[in-house]
Amino acid sequence: MSLFKWVVLGLLPLINGFVLLNDHLQSSEMTRTAMDSENLHNELPYSTLHLEEAEAALEKSMLLNTDLRMEKLNPANYRATRAAQVAVHYLNYKQGSLFCHFSRRKIENATLEEISGVGNKYFLTFTEDETPNKHATGVHTAEILFRHTITKMAPEVNSTYNGCVKNISEDENTFYVRMRKQHQLVAGKYIPDGHGNIPIEMEPFWHLGYTASSYIMWKESNESTLFNMETVLSFQQLASFL
Ligand SMILES: *[C@@H]1O[C@H](CO)[C@@H](O)[C@H](O)[C@H]1NC(C)=O
Ligand SMILES: *[C@@H]1O[C@H](CO)[C@@H](O)[C@H](O)[C@H]1NC(C)=O
Ligand SMILES: *[C@@H]1O[C@H](CO)[C@@H](O)[C@H](O)[C@H]1NC(C)=O
Ligand SMILES: *[C@@H]1O[C@H](CO)[C@@H](O)[C@H](O)[C@H]1NC(C)=O
């Protein structure tokens, strides 16, 4: 992957306001302040996650312990969903690659801890279905802390996820061999296309776009957001060092 230099020229997130993509990416090395976490990844999320009003109705909270202010949430609760999405963006930002991509998993358990003077912390347990790429299975957990601060802070995420267990070098190698045969720089538009299809040769570029936008979606998230990237509008390879 380091052999290539790409820029994702246009991304169409669900919510506007990501025009600073390139600036963000350039500064990403300096702003990687959050703790290291593990993997997670998976199938292509063509579909957009819409927050249904009805989801709020599913909320069924149960007070576990008044002193600790721990609250067990229904896993379908919108607050659990939003926290899970933040974890997914963070993991994609840290771990995503051309052949390793994560999307939201089934949430088994969700607990909210209100830490007085600090913020809200979510404890989530996910189950992992076997992905189309057979990258990972199992159960993992994530902790997401939304700090209550005056200045905006990206949510903090810890995860036990160990997703990219599959040796992806074979996929990458196939990709590089294919790229080496290209006599011109690669460019493309609209991934997926208007029918939601992603041609197999375009998948790595879709992953690339998702990984790039994940950084911004993670950083811009708060307890009220549910960001997702839907379409890579266009991309352009700038150079080849092969
Ligand atoms: C999480 O959910 C599973 C069932 O899906 C249950 O067996 C387990 O005890 C739960 N764990 C916690 C910490 O609530
Ligand atoms: C993540 O883990 C570190 C080290 O154990 C801990 O200090 C930090 O509070 C954790 N953050 C969250 C959001 O759980
Ligand atoms: C991954 O597989 C390639 C061959 O396909 C092998 O050369 C490489 O050592 C493997 N890497 C790991 C970490 O297993
Ligand atoms: C969460 O982020 C959205 C979008 O950036 C913003 O409009 C909203 O004010 C933020 N909410 C909080 C509580 O910070």
Coordinates of C-alpha atoms and ligand atoms in Angstrom, one line a residue:
M1 CA 0.0 0.0 0.0
S2 CA 2.8 2.4 0.7
L3 CA 4.0 2.0 -2.8
F4 CA 1.0 4.0 -4.0
K5 CA 0.0 7.5 -3.4
W6 CA -3.7 8.1 -3.8
V7 CA -6.0 10.9 -3.1
V8 CA -9.6 10.5 -2.7
L9 CA -11.0 13.5 -4.4
G10 CA -14.6 13.2 -3.5
L11 CA -16.5 11.4 -0.8
L12 CA -20.2 11.7 -0.2
P13 CA -20.8 11.2 3.4
L14 CA -24.3 11.1 4.8
I15 CA -23.8 14.4 6.5
N16 CA -22.1 17.3 4.8
G17 CA -19.2 19.1 6.2
F18 CA -16.2 17.0 5.3
V19 CA -14.7 19.4 2.8
L20 CA -11.5 19.5 4.7
L21 CA -10.8 15.9 3.9
N22 CA -7.3 16.5 2.5
D23 CA -6.3 18.8 5.3
H24 CA -7.4 16.3 7.8
L25 CA -5.5 13.5 6.1
Q26 CA -2.4 15.6 5.9
S27 CA -2.6 16.3 9.6
S28 CA -3.6 12.8 10.6
E29 CA -0.2 11.7 11.6
M30 CA 0.1 14.5 14.1
T31 CA -3.3 14.0 15.5
R32 CA -3.3 10.3 16.2
T33 CA -3.6 10.8 19.8
A34 CA -6.1 8.2 20.7
M35 CA -5.0 4.9 22.2
D36 CA -4.0 2.1 19.9
S37 CA -6.7 -0.4 19.4
E38 CA -7.2 -3.6 17.7
N39 CA -8.8 -4.6 14.5
L40 CA -12.2 -5.2 13.2
H41 CA -13.4 -5.4 9.7
N42 CA -15.5 -6.9 7.1
E43 CA -18.1 -6.8 4.4
L44 CA -18.9 -3.8 2.3
P45 CA -21.6 -1.7 3.8
Y46 CA -23.4 -0.5 0.8
S47 CA -26.3 0.5 2.7
T48 CA -26.4 3.6 4.7
L49 CA -27.3 3.4 8.4
H50 CA -30.3 5.6 8.9
L51 CA -31.3 6.4 12.4
E52 CA -34.9 5.5 12.7
E53 CA -37.0 7.6 15.0
A54 CA -38.6 4.3 15.9
E55 CA -35.3 3.1 17.2
A56 CA -35.6 5.4 20.1
A57 CA -38.8 3.6 21.1
L58 CA -36.8 0.4 21.4
E59 CA -34.8 1.9 24.2
K60 CA -35.4 0.0 27.3
S61 CA -33.1 1.1 30.0
M62 CA -32.6 -0.6 33.3
L63 CA -30.8 0.9 36.2
L64 CA -28.1 -1.5 37.4
N65 CA -26.5 0.5 40.1
T66 CA -27.4 4.0 41.1
D67 CA -24.1 4.8 42.7
L68 CA -22.0 3.8 39.7
R69 CA -24.6 5.2 37.4
M70 CA -24.3 2.2 35.2
E71 CA -27.2 1.7 32.8
K72 CA -27.8 -1.4 30.7
L73 CA -29.0 -0.4 27.3
N74 CA -31.0 -2.4 24.9
P75 CA -28.4 -3.3 22.2
A76 CA -30.8 -1.8 19.6
N77 CA -30.9 1.5 21.5
Y78 CA -29.8 4.4 19.3
R79 CA -27.2 5.4 21.8
A80 CA -25.6 2.0 21.5
T81 CA -25.8 2.2 17.7
R82 CA -24.1 5.5 17.6
A83 CA -21.3 4.5 20.0
A84 CA -20.8 1.3 17.9
Q85 CA -20.5 3.4 14.7
V86 CA -17.8 5.5 16.4
A87 CA -15.8 2.4 17.2
V88 CA -16.1 1.2 13.6
H89 CA -14.8 4.5 12.2
Y90 CA -12.0 4.5 14.7
L91 CA -11.0 0.9 13.8
N92 CA -11.2 1.6 10.1
Y93 CA -9.0 4.7 10.6
K94 CA -6.4 2.8 12.5
Q95 CA -6.6 -0.6 10.8
G96 CA -8.4 -0.2 7.5
S97 CA -6.5 -1.0 4.3
L98 CA -7.2 -2.0 0.7
F99 CA -8.3 -5.4 1.9
C100 CA -9.3 -4.9 5.4
H101 CA -12.5 -3.0 6.2
F102 CA -14.8 -3.1 9.1
S103 CA -18.5 -2.3 9.4
R104 CA -20.9 -2.4 12.2
R105 CA -21.5 -5.7 13.9
K106 CA -24.4 -7.1 15.8
I107 CA -24.3 -5.6 19.3
E108 CA -24.9 -8.2 22.0
N109 CA -24.6 -6.1 25.1
A110 CA -24.4 -2.4 25.7
T111 CA -23.8 -0.6 29.0
L112 CA -23.6 3.1 29.6
E113 CA -21.5 4.5 32.4
E114 CA -22.0 8.1 33.3
I115 CA -18.8 9.3 34.8
S116 CA -19.5 12.5 36.7
G117 CA -17.2 15.3 35.5
V118 CA -15.8 13.2 32.7
G119 CA -18.4 12.1 30.2
N120 CA -20.3 9.1 29.0
K121 CA -18.6 5.7 28.5
Y122 CA -20.2 2.9 26.5
F123 CA -19.2 -0.7 26.9
L124 CA -20.2 -2.8 23.9
T125 CA -20.0 -6.5 23.2
F126 CA -20.2 -7.6 19.5
T127 CA -20.5 -10.9 17.8
E128 CA -18.7 -11.3 14.7
D129 CA -20.3 -13.2 11.8
E130 CA -18.0 -14.7 9.3
T131 CA -17.5 -12.0 6.7
P132 CA -17.6 -12.6 3.0
N133 CA -13.8 -12.2 3.0
K134 CA -13.6 -14.7 5.9
H135 CA -11.4 -12.3 7.8
A136 CA -12.6 -12.9 11.2
T137 CA -15.1 -14.5 13.6
G138 CA -15.7 -14.3 17.3
V139 CA -16.7 -11.9 20.0
H140 CA -15.1 -8.7 20.9
T141 CA -15.7 -5.6 23.0
A142 CA -15.3 -1.9 22.6
E143 CA -15.2 1.0 25.1
I144 CA -16.2 4.4 23.7
L145 CA -15.8 7.5 25.9
F146 CA -17.4 10.7 24.9
R147 CA -15.8 13.3 27.1
H148 CA -17.8 16.3 28.2
T149 CA -15.4 19.1 27.4
I150 CA -15.7 22.7 26.4
T151 CA -13.4 22.2 23.4
K152 CA -14.4 19.5 21.0
M153 CA -12.6 16.2 21.4
A154 CA -12.8 13.1 19.3
P155 CA -14.3 10.1 21.2
E156 CA -11.8 7.8 22.8
V157 CA -12.0 4.2 21.7
N158 CA -10.5 1.0 23.0
S159 CA -11.3 -2.3 21.4
T160 CA -10.3 -5.9 21.9
Y161 CA -11.0 -6.6 18.3
N162 CA -8.4 -8.7 16.5
G163 CA -10.0 -8.7 13.1
C164 CA -7.4 -8.7 10.4
V165 CA -6.3 -12.2 11.4
K166 CA -6.3 -13.4 7.8
N167 CA -3.1 -13.1 6.0
I168 CA -4.1 -10.6 3.3
S169 CA -0.7 -10.5 1.6
E170 CA -2.0 -12.8 -1.1
D171 CA -4.8 -10.3 -2.0
E172 CA -2.4 -7.4 -1.8
N173 CA 0.1 -9.2 -4.0
T174 CA -2.5 -10.0 -6.6
F175 CA -3.5 -6.3 -6.5
Y176 CA 0.1 -5.1 -7.0
V177 CA 0.7 -7.5 -9.8
R178 CA -2.4 -6.1 -11.5
M179 CA -1.4 -2.6 -10.8
R180 CA 2.1 -3.2 -12.2
K181 CA 0.6 -4.1 -15.5
Q182 CA -1.2 -0.8 -15.7
H183 CA 0.4 1.6 -18.1
Q184 CA -1.4 4.6 -16.8
L185 CA -2.5 5.9 -13.5
V186 CA -5.8 4.7 -12.2
A187 CA -8.9 6.8 -11.7
G188 CA -12.5 6.1 -11.1
K189 CA -15.9 7.4 -10.2
Y190 CA -18.9 6.4 -8.3
I191 CA -18.2 3.5 -6.2
P192 CA -20.7 1.9 -5.7
D193 CA -22.5 2.8 -8.9
G194 CA -26.1 3.9 -9.1
H195 CA -27.3 0.4 -8.6
G196 CA -25.2 -0.2 -5.5
N197 CA -22.8 -2.5 -7.3
I198 CA -19.0 -2.4 -6.7
P199 CA -17.0 -4.2 -9.4
I200 CA -14.5 -6.5 -7.8
E201 CA -11.6 -4.5 -9.2
M202 CA -13.0 -1.4 -7.6
E203 CA -13.3 -2.8 -4.1
P204 CA -9.8 -1.8 -2.9
F205 CA -10.5 1.8 -3.9
W206 CA -13.8 1.8 -2.1
H207 CA -12.0 0.5 1.0
L208 CA -9.4 3.2 0.5
G209 CA -12.1 5.9 0.4
Y210 CA -13.8 4.5 3.4
T211 CA -10.6 4.3 5.4
A212 CA -9.8 7.9 4.5
S213 CA -13.2 9.2 5.5
S214 CA -13.2 7.1 8.7
Y215 CA -10.7 9.4 10.2
I216 CA -12.9 12.4 9.8
M217 CA -16.1 10.6 10.8
W218 CA -14.4 9.4 14.0
K219 CA -13.1 12.8 14.8
E220 CA -16.3 14.6 14.1
S221 CA -18.5 12.1 16.0
N222 CA -20.2 12.9 19.2
E223 CA -23.0 11.2 21.1
S224 CA -25.6 12.7 18.7
T225 CA -24.1 11.7 15.4
L226 CA -24.3 8.7 13.2
F227 CA -22.0 9.2 10.3
N228 CA -21.4 6.8 7.4
M229 CA -19.8 7.1 4.0
E230 CA -22.0 6.1 1.1
T231 CA -20.2 6.7 -2.1
V232 CA -16.7 7.4 -3.4
L233 CA -17.5 10.1 -6.0
S234 CA -14.1 9.9 -7.6
F235 CA -10.5 9.0 -7.0
Q236 CA -7.3 9.6 -8.8
Q237 CA -4.0 7.9 -8.5
L238 CA -1.3 10.6 -8.4
A239 CA 1.9 8.6 -8.8
S240 CA 3.2 5.1 -9.1
F241 CA 6.4 4.0 -7.6
L242 CA 6.5 0.5 -8.9
Ligands
LIG1 C1 -23.8 -10.4 26.9 O1 -24.8 -11.1 26.2 C2 -24.7 -12.5 26.2 C3 -25.8 -13.1 25.4 O2 -25.8 -12.6 24.1 C4 -24.7 -13.0 27.7 O3 -24.5 -14.4 27.7 C5 -23.6 -12.4 28.5 O4 -23.7 -12.7 29.8 C6 -23.7 -10.9 28.4 N1 -22.6 -10.2 29.0 C7 -22.8 -9.2 29.8 C8 -21.5 -8.7 30.4 O5 -23.9 -8.7 30.1
LIG2 C1 -8.5 2.6 27.2 O1 -7.5 1.8 27.8 C2 -6.6 2.6 28.6 C3 -5.5 1.7 29.1 O2 -6.1 0.6 29.7 C4 -7.3 3.4 29.7 O3 -6.4 4.2 30.4 C5 -8.4 4.2 29.0 O4 -9.2 4.9 30.1 C6 -9.3 3.4 28.2 N1 -10.2 4.3 27.5 C7 -11.5 3.9 27.2 C8 -12.3 4.9 26.4 O5 -12.0 2.9 27.7
LIG3 C1 1.4 -14.3 4.5 O1 1.4 -15.2 3.3 C2 2.6 -15.0 2.5 C3 2.4 -15.9 1.3 O2 1.1 -15.9 0.8 C4 3.8 -15.4 3.3 O3 5.0 -15.1 2.5 C5 3.9 -14.5 4.5 O4 5.0 -14.9 5.3 C6 2.6 -14.6 5.4 N1 2.7 -13.7 6.4 C7 2.3 -14.0 7.7 C8 2.4 -12.9 8.7 O5 1.8 -15.1 8.0
LIG4 C1 -22.4 16.8 17.4 O1 -21.9 17.0 16.1 C2 -22.9 17.6 15.3 C3 -22.3 17.6 13.9 O2 -21.0 18.0 13.8 C4 -23.1 19.0 15.8 O3 -24.1 19.7 15.0 C5 -23.7 18.9 17.2 O4 -23.8 20.2 17.8 C6 -22.7 18.1 18.1 N1 -23.4 17.8 19.3 C7 -22.7 18.0 20.5 C8 -23.5 17.6 21.7 O5 -21.5 18.3 20.5

